[in-house]
CSV table of C-alpha atoms in Angstrom, one decimal:
chain,number,residue,atom,x,y,z
A,1,MET,CA,-0.5,0.2,-0.4
A,2,ASN,CA,1.3,3.4,-1.0
A,3,PRO,CA,2.3,6.3,1.5
A,4,THR,CA,-0.6,8.3,0.6
A,5,THR,CA,-3.5,5.5,1.5
A,6,LEU,CA,-1.2,4.8,4.9
A,7,LYS,CA,-1.6,8.4,5.5
A,8,LEU,CA,-5.2,9.0,4.9
A,9,PHE,CA,-6.0,5.7,6.9
A,10,HIS,CA,-3.9,7.2,9.7
A,11,GLY,CA,-6.2,10.4,9.7
A,12,ILE,CA,-9.5,9.1,9.2
A,13,GLY,CA,-8.8,6.5,12.1
A,14,ARG,CA,-7.4,9.0,14.4
A,15,TYR,CA,-9.7,12.0,14.1
A,16,GLY,CA,-12.7,10.5,12.6
A,17,VAL,CA,-13.1,8.4,15.6
A,18,LEU,CA,-12.5,11.1,18.2
A,19,LEU,CA,-14.9,13.2,16.5
A,20,ALA,CA,-17.5,10.8,16.6
A,21,LEU,CA,-16.8,10.1,20.1
A,22,LEU,CA,-17.2,14.0,20.9
A,23,ALA,CA,-20.4,14.0,18.9
A,24,LEU,CA,-22.1,11.1,20.7
A,25,ILE,CA,-21.2,12.4,24.3
A,26,LEU,CA,-22.6,15.8,23.1
A,27,VAL,CA,-25.7,14.4,22.3
A,28,GLY,CA,-25.9,12.0,25.3
A,29,TRP,CA,-25.3,15.3,27.2
A,30,LEU,CA,-28.1,17.3,25.4
A,31,ARG,CA,-31.0,14.5,25.7
A,32,TYR,CA,-30.3,12.4,28.8
A,33,GLU,CA,-30.1,13.6,32.1
A,34,ASN,CA,-27.0,12.2,34.3
A,35,PHE,CA,-26.1,11.1,31.3
A,36,LEU,CA,-22.7,12.7,32.4
A,37,GLY,CA,-22.8,12.1,36.1
A,38,ALA,CA,-20.3,10.4,37.9
A,39,PHE,CA,-22.7,7.5,38.4
A,40,ASN,CA,-22.9,6.8,34.4
A,41,VAL,CA,-19.6,7.9,33.7
A,42,LEU,CA,-17.5,5.6,35.7
A,43,SER,CA,-19.7,2.6,35.4
A,44,VAL,CA,-19.1,2.8,31.8
A,45,LEU,CA,-15.2,3.4,32.3
A,46,ARG,CA,-15.4,0.3,34.7
A,47,TYR,CA,-17.6,-2.3,32.8
A,48,ASN,CA,-15.4,-1.1,29.7
A,49,SER,CA,-12.5,-1.4,30.7
A,50,MET,CA,-12.1,-5.2,30.3
A,51,PHE,CA,-13.1,-5.0,26.5
A,52,ALA,CA,-10.5,-2.3,26.4
A,53,LEU,CA,-7.3,-4.5,27.8
A,54,VAL,CA,-8.9,-7.5,25.1
A,55,ALA,CA,-9.0,-4.8,22.3
A,56,LEU,CA,-5.4,-3.4,23.0
A,57,GLY,CA,-4.1,-6.9,22.7
A,58,MET,CA,-6.3,-7.1,19.1
A,59,CYS,CA,-4.7,-3.5,18.2
A,60,PHE,CA,-1.2,-5.2,18.2
A,61,VAL,CA,-2.3,-8.5,16.5
A,62,ILE,CA,-4.3,-6.8,13.6
A,63,ILE,CA,-1.5,-4.9,13.1
A,64,THR,CA,0.7,-7.3,12.2
A,65,GLY,CA,-1.9,-8.7,9.8
A,66,GLY,CA,-3.0,-11.2,11.4
A,67,ILE,CA,-6.4,-12.1,14.1
A,68,ASP,CA,-6.9,-13.4,17.3
A,69,LEU,CA,-10.4,-15.3,17.6
A,70,SER,CA,-9.3,-17.0,20.9
A,71,VAL,CA,-9.3,-13.9,23.1
A,72,GLY,CA,-13.2,-14.2,24.3
A,73,SER,CA,-12.4,-17.6,25.5
A,74,THR,CA,-9.1,-17.0,26.9
A,75,ALA,CA,-10.9,-14.2,29.1
A,76,ALA,CA,-13.8,-16.7,30.2
A,77,LEU,CA,-10.9,-19.3,31.2
A,78,GLY,CA,-8.9,-16.7,33.1
A,79,SER,CA,-12.0,-15.6,35.3
A,80,VAL,CA,-12.1,-19.3,36.1
A,81,VAL,CA,-8.8,-19.7,36.8
A,82,ALA,CA,-8.8,-16.4,38.7
A,83,ALA,CA,-12.3,-17.5,40.5
A,84,LEU,CA,-10.6,-20.6,41.8
A,85,LEU,CA,-7.7,-19.1,42.8
A,86,SER,CA,-9.0,-16.0,44.5
A,87,PRO,CA,-9.3,-17.5,48.4
A,88,TYR,CA,-5.7,-17.8,48.8
A,89,GLY,CA,-5.4,-13.9,47.9
A,90,VAL,CA,-5.6,-11.2,45.2
A,91,LEU,CA,-1.9,-11.8,44.1
A,92,PRO,CA,-2.7,-15.4,43.4
A,93,GLY,CA,-6.0,-14.9,41.8
A,94,LEU,CA,-4.2,-12.0,39.3
A,95,LEU,CA,-1.4,-14.2,38.7
A,96,GLY,CA,-3.4,-17.1,37.8
A,97,GLY,CA,-5.9,-15.5,35.4
A,98,LEU,CA,-2.8,-13.9,34.0
A,99,ALA,CA,-0.8,-17.1,33.3
A,100,ALA,CA,-4.0,-19.0,31.9
A,101,GLY,CA,-4.1,-15.9,29.2
A,102,LEU,CA,-0.5,-16.3,28.7
A,103,ALA,CA,-0.5,-19.9,28.2
A,104,VAL,CA,-3.4,-19.6,25.5
A,105,GLY,CA,-1.3,-16.8,24.1
A,106,ALA,CA,2.0,-18.8,23.9
A,107,CYS,CA,0.4,-21.7,21.9
A,108,ASN,CA,-1.0,-19.2,19.6
A,109,ALA,CA,2.8,-17.8,19.0
A,110,LEU,CA,4.1,-21.3,18.6
A,111,ILE,CA,1.6,-22.9,16.5
A,112,ILE,CA,1.8,-19.6,14.0
A,113,THR,CA,5.7,-18.8,14.5
A,114,ARG,CA,7.0,-22.2,13.9
A,115,LEU,CA,4.3,-24.5,12.2
A,116,ASN,CA,3.2,-21.3,10.4
A,117,ILE,CA,-0.6,-22.3,10.6
A,118,LEU,CA,-2.7,-19.5,9.5
A,119,PRO,CA,-4.2,-17.1,12.4
A,120,PHE,CA,-7.1,-17.4,12.0
A,121,ILE,CA,-7.1,-21.3,12.0
A,122,THR,CA,-4.7,-21.3,14.7
A,123,THR,CA,-6.9,-19.1,17.1
A,124,LEU,CA,-10.2,-20.7,16.2
A,125,ALA,CA,-8.8,-23.8,17.4
A,126,THR,CA,-7.1,-22.0,20.5
A,127,MET,CA,-10.8,-20.5,21.3
A,128,LEU,CA,-12.2,-23.9,21.2
A,129,ALA,CA,-9.8,-25.4,23.3
A,130,ALA,CA,-9.8,-22.3,25.9
A,131,SER,CA,-14.0,-22.9,26.0
A,132,GLY,CA,-13.7,-26.2,26.8
A,133,CYS,CA,-10.7,-25.8,29.7
A,134,ALA,CA,-13.1,-23.0,31.3
A,135,LEU,CA,-15.9,-25.6,31.3
A,136,LEU,CA,-14.2,-28.7,32.5
A,137,LEU,CA,-12.2,-25.9,35.2
A,138,ALA,CA,-15.7,-24.7,36.3
A,139,GLU,CA,-17.6,-27.8,36.1
A,140,ASN,CA,-20.0,-26.2,33.6
A,141,GLN,CA,-21.2,-23.5,36.1
A,142,SER,CA,-19.9,-20.3,37.5
A,143,VAL,CA,-17.5,-20.2,40.4
A,144,SER,CA,-18.1,-17.7,42.9
A,145,VAL,CA,-15.0,-15.5,44.2
A,146,SER,CA,-13.8,-14.9,47.7
A,147,TYR,CA,-14.6,-11.7,49.3
A,148,GLU,CA,-13.2,-12.1,52.1
A,149,SER,CA,-9.8,-12.4,51.1
A,150,GLY,CA,-10.1,-8.6,48.9
A,151,PHE,CA,-9.6,-10.3,45.3
A,152,THR,CA,-13.3,-8.2,44.3
A,153,GLU,CA,-11.2,-4.9,44.6
A,154,LEU,CA,-9.8,-5.4,41.7
A,155,GLY,CA,-13.1,-5.4,39.9
A,156,GLN,CA,-15.0,-3.8,42.0
A,157,GLY,CA,-12.6,-1.0,44.3
A,158,ASP,CA,-11.5,2.5,43.6
A,159,PHE,CA,-8.5,4.2,43.6
A,160,LEU,CA,-8.1,8.1,43.8
A,161,GLY,CA,-12.0,8.2,43.0
A,162,PHE,CA,-11.4,6.3,39.5
A,163,PRO,CA,-12.5,2.7,39.2
A,164,VAL,CA,-9.6,0.0,39.9
A,165,PRO,CA,-10.2,-1.6,36.5
A,166,ALA,CA,-9.8,1.3,34.4
A,167,TRP,CA,-6.9,2.5,36.0
A,168,ILE,CA,-5.2,-1.0,35.1
A,169,ALA,CA,-6.4,-0.4,31.5
A,170,LEU,CA,-4.9,3.1,31.4
A,171,VAL,CA,-1.8,2.1,32.5
A,172,ALA,CA,-2.1,-0.6,29.9
A,173,TYR,CA,-2.7,1.7,27.1
A,174,LEU,CA,0.0,4.2,27.9
A,175,VAL,CA,2.6,1.6,28.2
A,176,GLY,CA,0.8,0.4,24.8
A,177,SER,CA,1.3,3.7,22.9
A,178,LEU,CA,4.7,4.0,24.3
A,179,VAL,CA,5.7,0.7,22.9
A,180,LEU,CA,4.0,1.2,19.6
A,181,ASN,CA,5.8,4.6,19.2
A,182,LEU,CA,8.8,4.9,20.8
A,183,THR,CA,10.2,1.3,20.2
A,184,SER,CA,11.9,-0.9,18.0
A,185,PHE,CA,9.5,-3.2,18.9
A,186,GLY,CA,6.4,-0.9,18.0
A,187,ARG,CA,8.4,-0.3,14.2
A,188,THR,CA,9.2,-3.5,13.8
A,189,VAL,CA,5.2,-4.6,14.6
A,190,LEU,CA,4.4,-2.1,11.8
A,191,ALA,CA,7.0,-3.4,9.3
A,192,ILE,CA,5.6,-7.0,9.7
A,193,GLY,CA,2.3,-5.6,8.7
A,194,GLY,CA,3.2,-3.5,5.7
A,195,ASN,CA,5.2,-6.5,4.9
A,196,GLU,CA,6.3,-9.7,6.6
A,197,ASP,CA,8.8,-10.8,3.9
A,198,ALA,CA,10.6,-7.0,3.4
A,199,ALA,CA,11.1,-6.9,7.3
A,200,ARG,CA,12.8,-10.3,7.5
A,201,LEU,CA,14.9,-8.7,4.4
A,202,MET,CA,16.0,-5.5,6.4
A,203,GLY,CA,17.1,-8.0,9.5
A,204,LEU,CA,13.9,-7.4,11.8
A,205,PRO,CA,13.0,-9.8,14.5
A,206,ALA,CA,9.3,-10.6,12.7
A,207,THR,CA,9.2,-14.3,14.1
A,208,ARG,CA,10.4,-13.1,17.9
A,209,VAL,CA,8.0,-10.0,17.4
A,210,LYS,CA,4.9,-11.5,15.8
A,211,ALA,CA,5.5,-14.7,18.9
A,212,LEU,CA,5.3,-11.6,21.5
A,213,VAL,CA,2.6,-9.9,20.2
A,214,TYR,CA,0.3,-13.0,20.4
A,215,LEU,CA,1.7,-13.6,23.8
A,216,ALA,CA,0.8,-10.3,25.0
A,217,SER,CA,-2.9,-10.6,23.3
A,218,GLY,CA,-3.4,-13.3,25.4
A,219,GLY,CA,-2.1,-12.1,28.3
A,220,LEU,CA,-4.1,-8.9,28.2
A,221,ALA,CA,-7.4,-11.7,27.3
A,222,GLY,CA,-6.3,-13.5,30.7
A,223,LEU,CA,-6.4,-10.2,32.7
A,224,ALA,CA,-9.4,-9.1,31.5
A,225,GLY,CA,-10.6,-12.1,32.6
A,226,VAL,CA,-9.2,-11.5,36.0
A,227,ILE,CA,-11.2,-7.9,35.8
A,228,LEU,CA,-14.6,-9.9,34.9
A,229,ALA,CA,-14.6,-12.3,38.2
A,230,ALA,CA,-13.7,-9.5,40.0
A,231,GLN,CA,-16.6,-7.4,39.1
A,232,PHE,CA,-19.2,-9.8,38.8
A,233,GLY,CA,-18.2,-12.2,41.9
A,234,ALA,CA,-17.7,-15.3,39.7
A,235,GLY,CA,-16.0,-16.8,37.3
A,236,GLN,CA,-18.0,-17.4,34.3
A,237,PRO,CA,-17.1,-20.1,31.8
A,238,ILE,CA,-19.8,-19.1,29.1
A,239,GLU,CA,-18.9,-15.5,29.2
A,240,GLY,CA,-16.6,-14.2,26.3
A,241,VAL,CA,-18.9,-15.0,23.8
A,242,GLY,CA,-18.5,-12.0,21.1
A,243,TRP,CA,-15.3,-10.4,23.2
A,244,GLU,CA,-13.2,-10.7,19.8
A,245,LEU,CA,-16.1,-9.1,17.7
A,246,PHE,CA,-16.8,-6.2,20.0
A,247,ALA,CA,-12.2,-6.0,20.1
A,248,ILE,CA,-12.1,-6.4,16.5
A,249,ALA,CA,-14.9,-3.4,15.9
A,250,ALA,CA,-13.0,-1.4,18.4
A,251,VAL,CA,-9.9,-1.7,16.6
A,252,VAL,CA,-11.2,-1.3,13.1
A,253,VAL,CA,-13.6,1.7,14.3
A,254,GLY,CA,-9.9,3.3,15.5
A,255,GLY,CA,-8.5,3.4,11.9
A,256,THR,CA,-6.4,0.0,12.1
A,257,LEU,CA,-6.6,-1.7,8.6
A,258,LEU,CA,-7.5,-5.4,9.0
A,259,THR,CA,-4.7,-5.9,6.5
A,260,GLY,CA,-1.9,-4.6,8.8
A,261,GLY,CA,0.5,-2.0,8.7
A,262,VAL,CA,-1.3,0.9,10.0
A,263,GLY,CA,-2.6,1.4,13.6
A,264,SER,CA,-3.1,3.3,16.6
A,265,VAL,CA,-3.1,2.7,20.1
A,266,GLY,CA,-5.2,6.0,21.1
A,267,SER,CA,-7.5,5.7,18.0
A,268,THR,CA,-8.5,1.5,19.2
A,269,LEU,CA,-9.1,3.3,23.0
A,270,ALA,CA,-11.3,6.0,21.3
A,271,GLY,CA,-13.3,3.1,19.2
A,272,VAL,CA,-13.5,1.1,22.9
A,273,LEU,CA,-15.4,4.1,24.3
A,274,LEU,CA,-17.5,5.3,21.1
A,275,LEU,CA,-19.0,1.3,21.3
A,276,GLY,CA,-19.4,1.8,24.9
A,277,LEU,CA,-21.4,4.7,24.4
A,278,ILE,CA,-23.2,3.5,22.0
A,279,PHE,CA,-25.0,0.9,24.0
A,280,ASN,CA,-25.1,3.1,26.7
A,281,ILE,CA,-27.3,5.2,25.0
A,282,LEU,CA,-29.7,2.6,23.9
A,283,ASN,CA,-29.7,1.7,27.4
A,284,PHE,CA,-31.1,5.5,28.0
A,285,GLU,CA,-33.4,5.3,25.3
A,286,ASN,CA,-35.0,2.3,26.5
A,287,GLY,CA,-35.4,3.8,30.1
A,288,LEU,CA,-37.3,6.8,28.1
A,289,GLY,CA,-39.6,4.6,26.6
A,290,TRP,CA,-38.9,5.2,23.1
A,291,ILE,CA,-37.5,2.4,22.1
A,292,SER,CA,-37.1,-1.5,23.7
A,293,LEU,CA,-34.1,-3.2,22.6
A,294,SER,CA,-33.2,-6.6,24.4
A,295,ALA,CA,-29.7,-7.2,25.4
A,296,TYR,CA,-29.6,-9.5,22.5
A,297,TRP,CA,-29.9,-6.8,19.7
A,298,GLN,CA,-26.4,-5.3,20.7
A,299,SER,CA,-24.8,-8.0,18.8
A,300,VAL,CA,-27.0,-7.6,16.0
A,301,ILE,CA,-25.8,-3.8,16.2
A,302,ARG,CA,-22.2,-4.5,16.8
A,303,GLY,CA,-22.0,-7.1,13.7
A,304,ALA,CA,-23.7,-3.9,11.9
A,305,PHE,CA,-21.7,-1.4,12.8
A,306,LEU,CA,-18.2,-3.8,12.0
A,307,LEU,CA,-19.7,-4.3,8.5
A,308,LEU,CA,-20.5,-0.6,8.0
A,309,VAL,CA,-16.8,0.3,9.0
A,310,VAL,CA,-15.3,-2.3,7.2
A,311,ALA,CA,-16.8,-1.2,3.8
A,312,ILE,CA,-16.4,2.5,4.3
A,313,GLN,CA,-12.4,1.2,4.7
A,314,ALA,CA,-12.7,-0.6,1.2
A,315,ARG,CA,-14.4,2.3,-0.7
A,316,LEU,CA,-11.8,4.7,0.8
A,317,SER,CA,-8.9,2.4,0.0
A,318,MET,CA,-10.2,2.1,-3.5
A,319,ARG,CA,-10.4,5.7,-4.0
A,320,ALA,CA,-6.9,6.7,-2.7
A,321,GLU,CA,-5.6,3.8,-4.9
A,322,GLU,CA,-7.5,5.6,-7.7
A,323,ALA,CA,-5.7,8.9,-6.8
A,324,ALA,CA,-2.8,8.0,-6.8
A,325,SER,CA,-2.5,5.7,-9.8
């Protein structure tokens, strides 16, 4: 893809999603009472922190030109492991869920980089495996966490008036942004997505970096699972269905190309908040009685929104190529 197209998508992704987010906030503020109240704002941030972590890992994966379909099942597995270990304290629960995510990420990394199996096939297989492991460990039921150990503070607690999960997500995004924009690792991630063969010819450690990207994606999904268990008081083996779609939608809405080579961590976070606020506004509309949509409609809207954004991306790509030729 030529530089003109890359610059076009970078600009659209960075500023388009921010403008859409600001417009949505303005509409919500003008239309709904207490939309910008502390309770609603902090609730949105607390709940969407899980999706933000999954989307961050997905952002790096998609920038390399790959995909990770296992993040939802990995989060579910992480939540079950964290719940099982929560009676032993905050740290064992946290490390256990994180380790479960890293284990799935390591499997993805090894299979993709060593066996050269396509990421779609690999992560589809690990998605099924992680889901099965979660159900086996939980014996096909929710696993209650220990409230006495303080584990639930990871999901329900506040620090300096800000939800703990939101702090975790914020730190993760700050680190992710620094890594992508200011390190050789980040430049290699972008180079792999642009042209992996060319990156190898330049002497860049493409295989190692790609493996670390999938490892990080698994770890972040496991961490999201820890927050899931702590926030809702139970490890949930059947949770996480559709999380990969939410993550992909947030990343693509933020301007990251599904073909790789272009992406922004900050715009991915804006994409997460945009999708989160859309469903928050739907809940407000339900409260006003203008519409009545069940939770199942969220998946329909999410899928339609993703299809719309990808279609717009494809159209803009064609126009940019025509203009450059």
